[in-house]
CSV table of C-alpha atoms in Angstrom, one decimal:
chain,number,residue,atom,x,y,z
B,8,MET,CA,88.9,52.9,77.0
B,9,THR,CA,87.9,50.3,74.3
B,10,VAL,CA,87.2,51.9,70.9
B,11,LEU,CA,83.5,50.1,69.6
B,12,PRO,CA,83.5,49.5,65.7
B,13,ARG,CA,81.4,52.0,64.3
B,14,ILE,CA,78.6,51.0,62.1
B,15,VAL,CA,76.8,53.7,60.1
B,16,ILE,CA,73.6,53.7,58.1
B,17,ALA,CA,73.4,55.8,55.1
B,18,GLY,CA,70.6,56.4,52.5
B,19,ARG,CA,68.5,58.5,50.3
B,20,PRO,CA,65.4,59.7,53.1
B,21,ASN,CA,62.8,58.1,53.7
B,22,VAL,CA,64.2,54.3,52.8
B,23,GLY,CA,63.8,52.7,56.4
B,24,LYS,CA,67.3,54.0,57.9
B,25,SER,CA,65.7,54.9,61.7
B,26,THR,CA,63.2,51.9,61.5
B,27,LEU,CA,66.5,49.4,60.8
B,28,PHE,CA,68.5,51.5,63.3
B,29,ASN,CA,65.8,50.8,65.9
B,30,ARG,CA,65.4,46.9,65.2
B,31,LEU,CA,69.2,46.5,65.4
B,32,ILE,CA,69.8,48.2,68.6
B,33,GLY,CA,66.7,46.9,70.0
B,34,GLN,CA,65.0,50.0,71.2
B,35,ARG,CA,62.8,52.5,69.6
B,36,LEU,CA,65.4,55.5,70.2
B,37,ALA,CA,64.9,57.1,66.5
B,38,LEU,CA,61.6,59.0,65.5
B,39,VAL,CA,59.9,56.8,62.5
B,40,ALA,CA,57.5,58.3,60.0
B,41,ASP,CA,56.3,58.2,56.8
B,42,THR,CA,58.0,61.9,55.5
B,43,PRO,CA,61.0,62.0,54.5
B,44,GLY,CA,63.5,63.9,56.3
B,45,VAL,CA,62.8,63.7,60.3
B,46,THR,CA,66.4,62.5,61.2
B,47,ARG,CA,68.7,65.4,61.2
B,48,ASP,CA,71.1,64.3,63.7
B,49,ARG,CA,73.6,61.5,63.9
B,50,LYS,CA,71.9,59.5,66.3
B,51,GLU,CA,73.9,56.6,68.3
B,52,ALA,CA,73.8,53.4,70.1
B,53,GLU,CA,75.5,50.9,71.5
B,54,CYS,CA,74.3,46.9,71.1
B,55,GLU,CA,75.6,43.6,70.9
B,56,MET,CA,76.4,41.5,67.5
B,57,GLY,CA,78.0,38.4,67.5
B,58,GLY,CA,79.2,38.7,70.6
B,59,ARG,CA,80.7,41.6,70.6
B,60,GLN,CA,79.3,45.5,71.5
B,61,VAL,CA,79.2,47.8,68.5
B,62,LEU,CA,78.2,51.3,68.1
B,63,VAL,CA,75.5,51.7,65.2
B,64,VAL,CA,74.6,55.1,63.8
B,65,ASP,CA,71.7,56.6,62.2
B,66,THR,CA,72.4,59.3,59.5
B,67,ALA,CA,70.1,61.7,57.6
B,68,GLY,CA,68.9,61.1,54.4
B,69,LEU,CA,71.7,61.6,51.6
B,70,GLU,CA,70.8,64.6,49.5
B,71,GLU,CA,72.5,66.9,46.9
B,72,ALA,CA,72.4,70.4,48.5
B,73,ALA,CA,74.5,73.2,48.5
B,74,HIS,CA,76.8,73.4,51.7
B,75,ASP,CA,75.2,76.4,53.1
B,76,THR,CA,71.4,74.9,53.2
B,77,LEU,CA,69.9,72.5,55.9
B,78,PRO,CA,70.2,69.5,53.6
B,79,GLY,CA,73.7,70.4,52.7
B,80,ARG,CA,74.5,70.6,56.3
B,81,MET,CA,72.8,67.3,57.2
B,82,ARG,CA,74.8,65.2,54.2
B,83,ALA,CA,78.2,66.9,55.5
B,84,SER,CA,77.0,65.5,59.1
B,85,THR,CA,76.5,62.1,57.1
B,86,ALA,CA,80.1,62.2,55.3
B,87,HIS,CA,81.6,62.6,58.7
B,88,ALA,CA,80.0,59.8,59.9
B,89,VAL,CA,80.9,57.5,56.8
B,90,GLU,CA,84.5,59.2,57.4
B,91,ASN,CA,84.8,57.6,60.6
B,92,ALA,CA,82.8,54.1,60.2
B,93,ASP,CA,84.1,51.1,60.0
B,94,LEU,CA,81.2,49.7,58.3
B,95,VAL,CA,79.0,51.3,55.9
B,96,LEU,CA,74.9,50.1,55.9
B,97,PHE,CA,74.1,51.6,52.5
B,98,VAL,CA,70.4,51.2,52.5
B,99,PHE,CA,68.2,51.4,49.5
B,100,ASP,CA,64.2,50.8,48.9
B,101,ALA,CA,63.8,47.1,47.2
B,102,LYS,CA,59.9,48.3,46.4
B,103,ALA,CA,61.0,51.3,44.2
B,104,GLY,CA,64.5,49.5,43.2
B,105,LEU,CA,67.0,51.0,42.8
B,106,ILE,CA,66.8,55.1,41.3
B,107,PRO,CA,69.8,57.5,39.7
B,108,GLU,CA,70.1,58.5,43.1
B,109,ASP,CA,70.9,55.5,44.8
B,110,ARG,CA,73.8,55.0,42.0
B,111,HIS,CA,75.0,58.4,42.5
B,112,PHE,CA,75.3,58.3,46.0
B,113,ALA,CA,77.2,54.5,45.7
B,114,THR,CA,79.6,56.2,43.7
B,115,TRP,CA,80.0,58.2,46.6
B,116,LEU,CA,80.5,55.6,49.0
B,117,ARG,CA,83.2,53.9,46.8
B,118,ARG,CA,85.3,57.0,46.2
B,119,THR,CA,85.7,57.4,50.4
B,120,GLY,CA,87.1,53.5,50.7
B,121,ARG,CA,84.8,52.6,53.3
B,122,GLU,CA,83.7,49.2,53.5
B,123,VAL,CA,80.0,48.7,52.2
B,124,LEU,CA,77.2,46.3,52.9
B,125,VAL,CA,74.2,47.5,50.6
B,126,ILE,CA,71.0,46.8,52.4
B,127,ALA,CA,67.6,46.1,50.4
B,128,ASN,CA,65.0,47.4,52.9
B,129,LYS,CA,60.9,47.1,52.5
B,130,ALA,CA,61.9,43.8,50.9
B,131,GLU,CA,58.6,41.8,52.5
B,132,GLY,CA,58.0,38.1,51.4
B,133,ARG,CA,59.9,35.8,49.5
B,134,GLY,CA,60.2,38.6,46.3
B,135,GLY,CA,62.5,40.4,48.7
B,136,ILE,CA,65.6,38.7,47.6
B,137,ALA,CA,65.0,38.8,44.1
B,138,ASN,CA,64.4,42.3,44.3
B,139,ALA,CA,67.5,43.0,45.7
B,140,LEU,CA,69.2,41.1,42.9
B,141,GLU,CA,69.7,44.2,40.9
B,142,ALA,CA,72.1,45.9,43.4
B,143,TYR,CA,75.1,43.6,42.3
B,144,GLU,CA,75.7,46.2,39.7
B,145,LEU,CA,76.9,48.5,42.9
B,146,GLY,CA,79.7,46.6,42.7
B,147,PHE,CA,79.7,46.2,47.0
B,148,GLY,CA,79.0,42.3,46.4
B,149,GLU,CA,75.7,40.6,47.6
B,150,PRO,CA,72.9,42.7,49.1
B,151,VAL,CA,71.0,41.6,52.0
B,152,ALA,CA,67.4,41.5,51.7
B,153,VAL,CA,65.4,42.7,55.1
B,154,SER,CA,62.1,44.2,55.9
B,155,ALA,CA,63.4,46.6,58.7
B,156,GLU,CA,59.7,46.9,59.9
B,157,HIS,CA,58.4,43.4,60.3
B,158,ASN,CA,61.8,42.1,61.0
B,159,GLU,CA,62.5,40.2,58.2
B,160,GLY,CA,66.1,39.2,57.9
B,161,ILE,CA,67.2,41.0,60.5
B,162,TYR,CA,69.0,38.4,62.3
B,163,ASP,CA,70.6,37.2,59.4
B,164,LEU,CA,71.9,40.6,58.4
B,165,MET,CA,73.2,41.1,61.9
B,166,SER,CA,75.0,38.1,61.4
B,167,ASP,CA,77.0,39.3,58.2
B,168,ILE,CA,77.7,42.5,59.9
B,169,ALA,CA,79.4,40.8,62.4
B,170,ALA,CA,81.5,38.8,60.1
B,171,ARG,CA,82.3,41.9,58.7
B,172,LEU,CA,83.6,43.6,61.9
B,173,PRO,CA,87.7,44.6,62.2
B,174,GLU,CA,89.2,42.6,64.4
B,175,PRO,CA,89.1,43.1,68.0
B,176,PRO,CA,92.3,44.6,69.6
B,177,GLU,CA,94.5,41.6,71.4
B,178,GLY,CA,93.4,41.9,74.4
B,179,ASP,CA,89.9,41.3,73.7
B,180,ALA,CA,90.8,38.3,71.1
B,181,ALA,CA,88.9,35.8,73.1
B,182,GLU,CA,85.8,37.9,73.7
B,183,GLY,CA,83.8,36.6,70.3
B,184,GLU,CA,85.1,33.4,70.9
B,185,ASP,CA,82.5,30.1,71.6
B,186,LYS,CA,79.6,32.0,70.5
B,187,PRO,CA,76.5,30.1,70.9
B,188,LEU,CA,74.7,28.3,68.3
B,189,HIS,CA,71.1,29.6,68.8
B,190,LEU,CA,68.5,27.0,69.2
B,191,ALA,CA,64.3,27.4,69.9
B,192,ILE,CA,62.3,24.7,71.0
B,193,VAL,CA,58.7,25.2,69.4
B,194,GLY,CA,55.6,23.6,68.8
B,195,ARG,CA,51.8,23.3,70.4
B,196,PRO,CA,51.0,23.9,73.6
B,197,ASN,CA,51.7,20.6,76.1
B,198,ALA,CA,54.2,19.2,73.7
B,199,GLY,CA,56.6,18.8,76.3
B,200,LYS,CA,58.9,21.9,75.0
B,201,SER,CA,59.6,23.0,78.7
B,202,THR,CA,60.1,19.5,80.1
B,203,LEU,CA,62.9,19.0,77.2
B,204,MET,CA,64.4,22.1,78.1
B,205,ASN,CA,64.8,21.2,82.0
B,206,TYR,CA,66.4,18.1,80.5
B,207,LEU,CA,69.1,19.7,78.9
B,208,LEU,CA,69.9,22.2,81.6
B,209,GLY,CA,69.7,19.7,84.1
B,210,GLU,CA,67.2,21.7,86.2
B,211,GLU,CA,63.7,22.7,87.2
B,212,ARG,CA,64.2,25.6,85.4
B,213,MET,CA,60.9,25.9,83.5
B,214,ILE,CA,57.4,25.2,85.5
B,215,THR,CA,55.8,22.0,83.6
B,216,GLY,CA,52.7,20.1,84.4
B,217,PRO,CA,50.0,18.6,82.6
B,218,GLU,CA,47.8,22.4,81.8
B,219,PRO,CA,48.7,23.4,78.3
B,220,GLY,CA,50.0,27.1,78.1
B,221,LEU,CA,52.0,27.1,81.1
B,222,THR,CA,54.7,29.0,79.4
B,223,ARG,CA,53.8,32.2,78.4
B,224,ASP,CA,57.1,33.7,77.4
B,225,ALA,CA,60.3,32.9,75.5
B,226,VAL,CA,62.7,32.1,78.2
B,227,SER,CA,66.5,31.6,77.1
B,228,ALA,CA,69.7,29.7,78.6
B,229,GLU,CA,72.9,29.0,77.9
B,230,PHE,CA,74.5,25.3,78.5
B,231,THR,CA,76.7,23.3,77.2
B,232,GLY,CA,75.3,20.4,74.7
B,233,PRO,CA,76.2,16.6,74.8
B,234,ASP,CA,78.8,17.3,72.1
B,235,GLY,CA,80.4,19.8,73.8
B,236,LEU,CA,79.3,22.9,72.2
B,237,GLN,CA,78.1,26.2,73.7
B,238,TYR,CA,74.1,26.8,73.0
B,239,ARG,CA,71.3,29.1,73.5
B,240,ILE,CA,68.2,27.8,74.1
B,241,VAL,CA,65.1,29.2,74.1
B,242,ASP,CA,61.7,27.4,75.3
B,243,THR,CA,58.9,29.4,73.7
B,244,ALA,CA,55.1,29.5,74.9
B,245,GLY,CA,53.1,27.3,72.7
B,246,LEU,CA,51.5,28.4,69.1
B,247,ARG,CA,47.7,27.9,68.6
B,248,LYS,CA,45.7,28.2,65.8
B,249,ARG,CA,45.3,32.1,65.4
B,250,ALA,CA,41.1,31.9,65.7
B,251,LYS,CA,41.4,30.3,69.1
B,252,ILE,CA,43.9,33.0,70.5
B,253,ASP,CA,41.6,35.4,72.2
B,254,GLU,CA,43.6,36.9,75.5
B,255,ALA,CA,45.9,39.6,74.6
B,256,LEU,CA,48.2,38.1,76.8
B,257,GLU,CA,48.1,35.0,74.6
B,258,LYS,CA,48.9,36.9,71.7
B,259,MET,CA,51.7,38.6,73.1
B,260,SER,CA,53.1,35.4,74.0
B,261,THR,CA,52.6,34.1,70.4
B,262,SER,CA,54.3,37.1,68.7
B,263,SER,CA,57.1,36.6,71.4
B,264,SER,CA,57.4,32.9,70.2
B,265,ILE,CA,57.5,33.8,66.7
B,266,GLU,CA,60.0,36.3,67.3
B,267,ALA,CA,62.5,33.8,69.3
B,268,LEU,CA,61.8,31.2,65.9
B,269,LYS,CA,63.4,34.6,63.7
B,270,ARG,CA,66.4,34.7,65.6
B,271,ALA,CA,67.2,31.0,66.0
B,272,GLU,CA,69.5,29.1,63.9
B,273,MET,CA,67.8,25.7,64.8
B,274,VAL,CA,64.8,24.9,65.6
B,275,VAL,CA,63.4,21.9,67.4
B,276,LEU,CA,60.0,21.2,66.6
B,277,ALA,CA,58.6,19.2,69.5
B,278,ILE,CA,55.4,17.1,68.4
B,279,ASP,CA,53.5,15.0,71.0
B,280,ALA,CA,54.0,11.6,70.0
B,281,THR,CA,51.1,10.5,71.8
B,282,GLN,CA,48.6,12.9,69.7
B,283,GLY,CA,49.9,12.6,66.6
B,284,VAL,CA,51.0,14.7,64.0
B,285,GLY,CA,48.3,17.6,64.0
B,286,GLU,CA,47.3,20.0,61.2
B,287,GLN,CA,48.6,23.0,63.7
B,288,ASP,CA,52.4,20.8,63.8
B,289,MET,CA,52.2,20.8,60.2
B,290,HIS,CA,51.2,25.0,60.3
B,291,ILE,CA,54.6,25.1,62.6
B,292,ALA,CA,56.5,23.4,60.7
B,293,ARG,CA,55.9,25.5,57.2
B,294,LEU,CA,56.0,28.2,59.5
B,295,ILE,CA,59.5,27.2,60.1
B,296,GLU,CA,60.6,26.7,56.9
B,297,ARG,CA,58.9,30.1,55.7
B,298,GLU,CA,61.6,31.2,58.1
B,299,GLY,CA,64.5,29.0,56.7
B,300,ARG,CA,65.5,27.2,59.4
B,301,ALA,CA,67.3,24.3,60.2
B,302,CYS,CA,65.2,22.2,62.0
B,303,VAL,CA,64.9,19.0,63.4
B,304,ILE,CA,61.3,16.9,64.6
B,305,ALA,CA,61.4,15.6,67.9
B,306,LEU,CA,58.8,13.1,68.8
B,307,THR,CA,57.9,13.8,72.7
B,308,LYS,CA,56.7,11.9,75.1
B,309,TRP,CA,58.3,8.5,73.6
B,310,ASP,CA,58.1,6.2,76.6
B,311,ALA,CA,54.1,6.6,76.8
B,312,VAL,CA,53.4,5.4,73.3
B,313,ASP,CA,52.4,1.9,73.1
B,314,ASP,CA,52.8,0.9,69.2
B,315,ARG,CA,56.0,2.7,68.9
B,316,GLY,CA,56.3,1.6,65.0
B,317,ASP,CA,52.9,2.1,64.1
B,318,ALA,CA,53.1,5.9,65.8
B,319,ARG,CA,56.6,6.4,64.2
B,320,LYS,CA,55.2,4.8,60.3
B,321,ALA,CA,52.5,7.2,61.0
B,322,ALA,CA,54.0,10.4,61.4
B,323,LEU,CA,56.7,9.9,59.2
B,324,ASP,CA,53.9,9.1,56.4
B,325,ARG,CA,52.2,12.2,57.5
B,326,ILE,CA,55.4,14.8,57.5
B,327,SER,CA,56.4,13.2,54.1
B,328,ILE,CA,52.7,14.7,52.5
B,329,SER,CA,52.4,17.6,54.3
B,330,LEU,CA,55.7,19.1,54.6
B,331,ALA,CA,57.0,18.2,50.9
B,332,GLN,CA,59.2,21.3,50.4
B,333,MET,CA,61.6,20.4,53.5
B,334,LYS,CA,61.9,16.6,52.1
B,335,GLY,CA,63.9,14.3,54.2
B,336,ILE,CA,63.4,16.3,57.8
B,337,THR,CA,65.1,14.0,60.5
B,338,VAL,CA,62.7,13.1,63.2
B,339,VAL,CA,63.8,11.9,66.4
B,340,PRO,CA,61.3,9.9,68.8
B,341,ILE,CA,62.6,11.2,72.5
B,342,SER,CA,61.1,11.3,76.2
B,343,ALA,CA,62.6,14.1,78.2
B,344,GLU,CA,60.9,12.6,81.3
B,345,THR,CA,63.2,9.0,80.9
B,346,GLY,CA,66.2,10.7,78.8
B,347,GLU,CA,65.5,8.1,76.3
B,348,GLY,CA,67.0,9.8,72.5
B,349,VAL,CA,68.2,12.8,73.3
B,350,ASN,CA,71.6,11.9,73.1
B,351,ARG,CA,70.5,11.5,68.8
B,352,LEU,CA,69.0,15.3,68.7
B,353,PHE,CA,72.5,16.9,69.0
B,354,PRO,CA,74.0,15.0,66.5
B,355,ALA,CA,70.8,15.3,64.2
B,356,LEU,CA,70.9,19.4,65.1
B,357,ARG,CA,74.8,19.4,64.2
B,358,ALA,CA,74.0,17.6,60.5
B,359,VAL,CA,71.1,19.9,59.7
B,360,TYR,CA,73.2,22.9,60.5
B,361,GLU,CA,76.1,22.1,58.4
B,362,LYS,CA,73.5,21.6,55.4
B,363,TRP,CA,71.9,24.6,56.3
B,364,ASN,CA,75.3,26.5,55.8
B,365,THR,CA,76.0,25.1,52.6
B,366,ARG,CA,78.0,27.0,49.7
B,367,ILE,CA,78.0,25.1,46.4
B,368,SER,CA,80.2,26.5,44.2
B,369,THR,CA,79.0,27.9,40.7
B,370,SER,CA,80.7,25.5,38.7
B,371,GLN,CA,79.4,22.6,40.6
B,372,LEU,CA,76.3,23.9,40.5
B,373,ASN,CA,76.2,24.7,36.5
B,374,ARG,CA,77.5,20.9,35.8
B,375,TRP,CA,74.5,19.8,37.6
B,376,PHE,CA,72.3,21.7,36.0
B,377,GLU,CA,73.1,20.7,32.9
B,378,ALA,CA,72.7,17.4,33.7
B,379,ALA,CA,69.0,18.6,35.2
B,380,LEU,CA,68.1,20.4,31.9
B,381,GLU,CA,69.4,17.3,29.8
B,382,ARG,CA,67.4,14.5,31.6
B,383,PHE,CA,64.0,17.0,31.5
B,384,PRO,CA,64.2,19.9,29.4
B,385,PRO,CA,62.3,22.8,30.5
B,386,PRO,CA,58.3,22.7,29.5
B,387,LEU,CA,56.9,24.8,26.8
B,388,VAL,CA,55.2,28.3,28.0
B,389,ASP,CA,52.7,30.0,25.5
B,390,GLY,CA,53.9,27.8,22.9
B,391,LYS,CA,57.6,28.5,23.2
B,392,ARG,CA,60.5,26.6,25.5
B,393,LEU,CA,61.9,28.3,28.2
B,394,LYS,CA,65.4,29.1,27.8
B,395,LEU,CA,67.9,28.9,31.0
B,396,ARG,CA,70.9,29.3,31.1
B,397,TYR,CA,72.9,29.3,34.5
B,398,ILE,CA,72.4,28.9,38.2
B,399,THR,CA,74.4,30.4,41.1
B,400,GLN,CA,74.1,30.3,44.9
B,401,ILE,CA,73.8,33.8,46.0
B,402,LYS,CA,73.5,32.8,50.3
B,403,SER,CA,73.6,30.6,52.7
B,404,ARG,CA,71.4,30.3,56.2
B,405,PRO,CA,69.3,28.7,54.2
B,406,PRO,CA,70.8,27.8,50.8
B,407,THR,CA,69.1,30.1,48.6
B,408,PHE,CA,70.2,30.1,44.2
B,409,ALA,CA,69.0,32.4,41.7
B,410,LEU,CA,68.4,31.2,38.4
B,411,PHE,CA,68.9,33.4,35.2
B,412,GLY,CA,67.5,32.7,31.9
B,413,THR,CA,65.0,34.3,29.1
B,414,ARG,CA,61.5,34.1,30.7
B,415,ALA,CA,63.0,32.0,33.8
B,416,GLU,CA,60.3,34.3,36.0
B,417,GLN,CA,57.7,32.1,34.0
B,418,THR,CA,59.0,28.6,34.9
B,419,PRO,CA,56.6,26.6,36.3
B,420,GLU,CA,55.8,25.7,39.6
B,421,THR,CA,56.0,21.7,38.6
B,422,TYR,CA,59.4,22.4,37.1
B,423,GLN,CA,61.0,24.8,40.0
B,424,ARG,CA,60.0,21.8,42.1
B,425,TYR,CA,61.8,19.1,40.2
B,426,LEU,CA,65.1,22.0,40.2
B,427,VAL,CA,64.5,21.7,43.8
B,428,ASN,CA,64.0,17.8,44.6
B,429,SER,CA,67.2,17.7,42.5
B,430,LEU,CA,69.2,19.9,44.1
B,431,ARG,CA,68.8,18.4,47.2
B,432,GLU,CA,69.3,15.0,46.2
B,433,VAL,CA,72.6,15.5,44.6
B,434,PHE,CA,74.1,17.9,47.1
B,435,GLU,CA,72.3,15.9,49.7
B,436,LEU,CA,70.3,18.5,51.2
B,437,PRO,CA,67.9,17.0,53.1
B,438,GLY,CA,65.2,18.2,55.4
B,439,VAL,CA,66.9,22.1,54.5
B,440,PRO,CA,64.6,24.9,53.3
B,441,ILE,CA,65.7,25.6,49.7
B,442,ARG,CA,65.0,28.8,48.2
B,443,LEU,CA,65.1,29.3,44.6
B,444,TYR,CA,64.6,33.0,42.7
B,445,LEU,CA,63.7,33.3,38.9
B,446,ARG,CA,65.5,36.2,36.9
B,447,GLY,CA,64.7,36.9,33.6
B,448,THR,CA,66.9,38.3,30.9
B,449,THR,CA,65.8,40.5,28.2
B,450,ASN,CA,66.1,39.6,24.4
B,451,PRO,CA,67.1,43.2,23.0
B,452,TYR,CA,65.8,41.5,19.2
B,453,ALA,CA,62.4,40.6,20.7
B,454,ASP,CA,60.1,43.4,19.1
B,455,LYS,CA,62.5,44.5,16.5
B,456,ASP,CA,61.9,43.0,12.8
């Protein structure tokens, strides 16, 4: 019988362990409530991560208590689970920040000798990663910011977990090989998404027609791309403006499409070239950028365009103006009806995927940073010049950087855009979302005479 890798979730009460457990296994197995201490017994469930089956264990909240009390027995149960873990997910509340109890239990975890991945839960929005940075002091390496309740960062977390799993037994060595890359096709209704999927699969898998909204659910399939690599492709329902979504079924379809987008590694944004680039297309593009996904824009129905030169120029102009945060994004005109241009789609996807995974050394970054500061020094804020000291990359997928300095958090948006655009140009990251988080440092003499 194969012994599955054990992933144990641990942390203080009410930091969202059970919500994270439910999210990782894909079902509501653990009870979730705002009241601390709902979970008492360990819960276990199997799920797949990175192409391998794993056992995820939900534990009771860690509390200091006498051994013969209920909290003491709950902690003993958690300790037993940790002793047998291949990986411990140590969860803390990013809204509350690290508190003494978190640091105490982190010290205990270090003594166990188990591999630990720190999870900053309840980190909704862009400030989540910034709030998670203080967890570096725990000594477990790079923390992962997620919101289990809102399903933010969960796919990236699962990828991180899969990368830390112990090597499978020799008989299972091939199990995780050739893991397919996840590719989602998104766009407005009737933009040609299903037609493109049918062409790629070489069969009429999806119902197509002139009526918008034929696809109601996110449908996935695996295939070998023209580059010889394995892909899991997901066709999604068309995304319309929220004000136009009336029926409950369409609301569920929209939610399914957004969930597919969050799980994807790469995204093809299908835009009907005969209709031109509309505001809803740009809204979807900005959603892709907010989710931090690698993206290529496909101008579909290219065979039906009369003046291709004007259509291409108009599309590029609109995209460059309305999507400055993904400057240089690749645009590929295609026709899924005839196959024209589809052979150029996959090299473009592979190129942006590699840039999305880019890692830049701290030494390279700071050489660039010194030159960028010298070229355009930081502006004055309240009559004082910002002292920006150094920068480091804290994650990839997408490339994410932390900038440190005195009052760095006051850096104006215009100067942040200058730094991001310079990063994009120097390190050749066109079309890739870039995250820049600002971390101020405290001057201990600021209030002293």
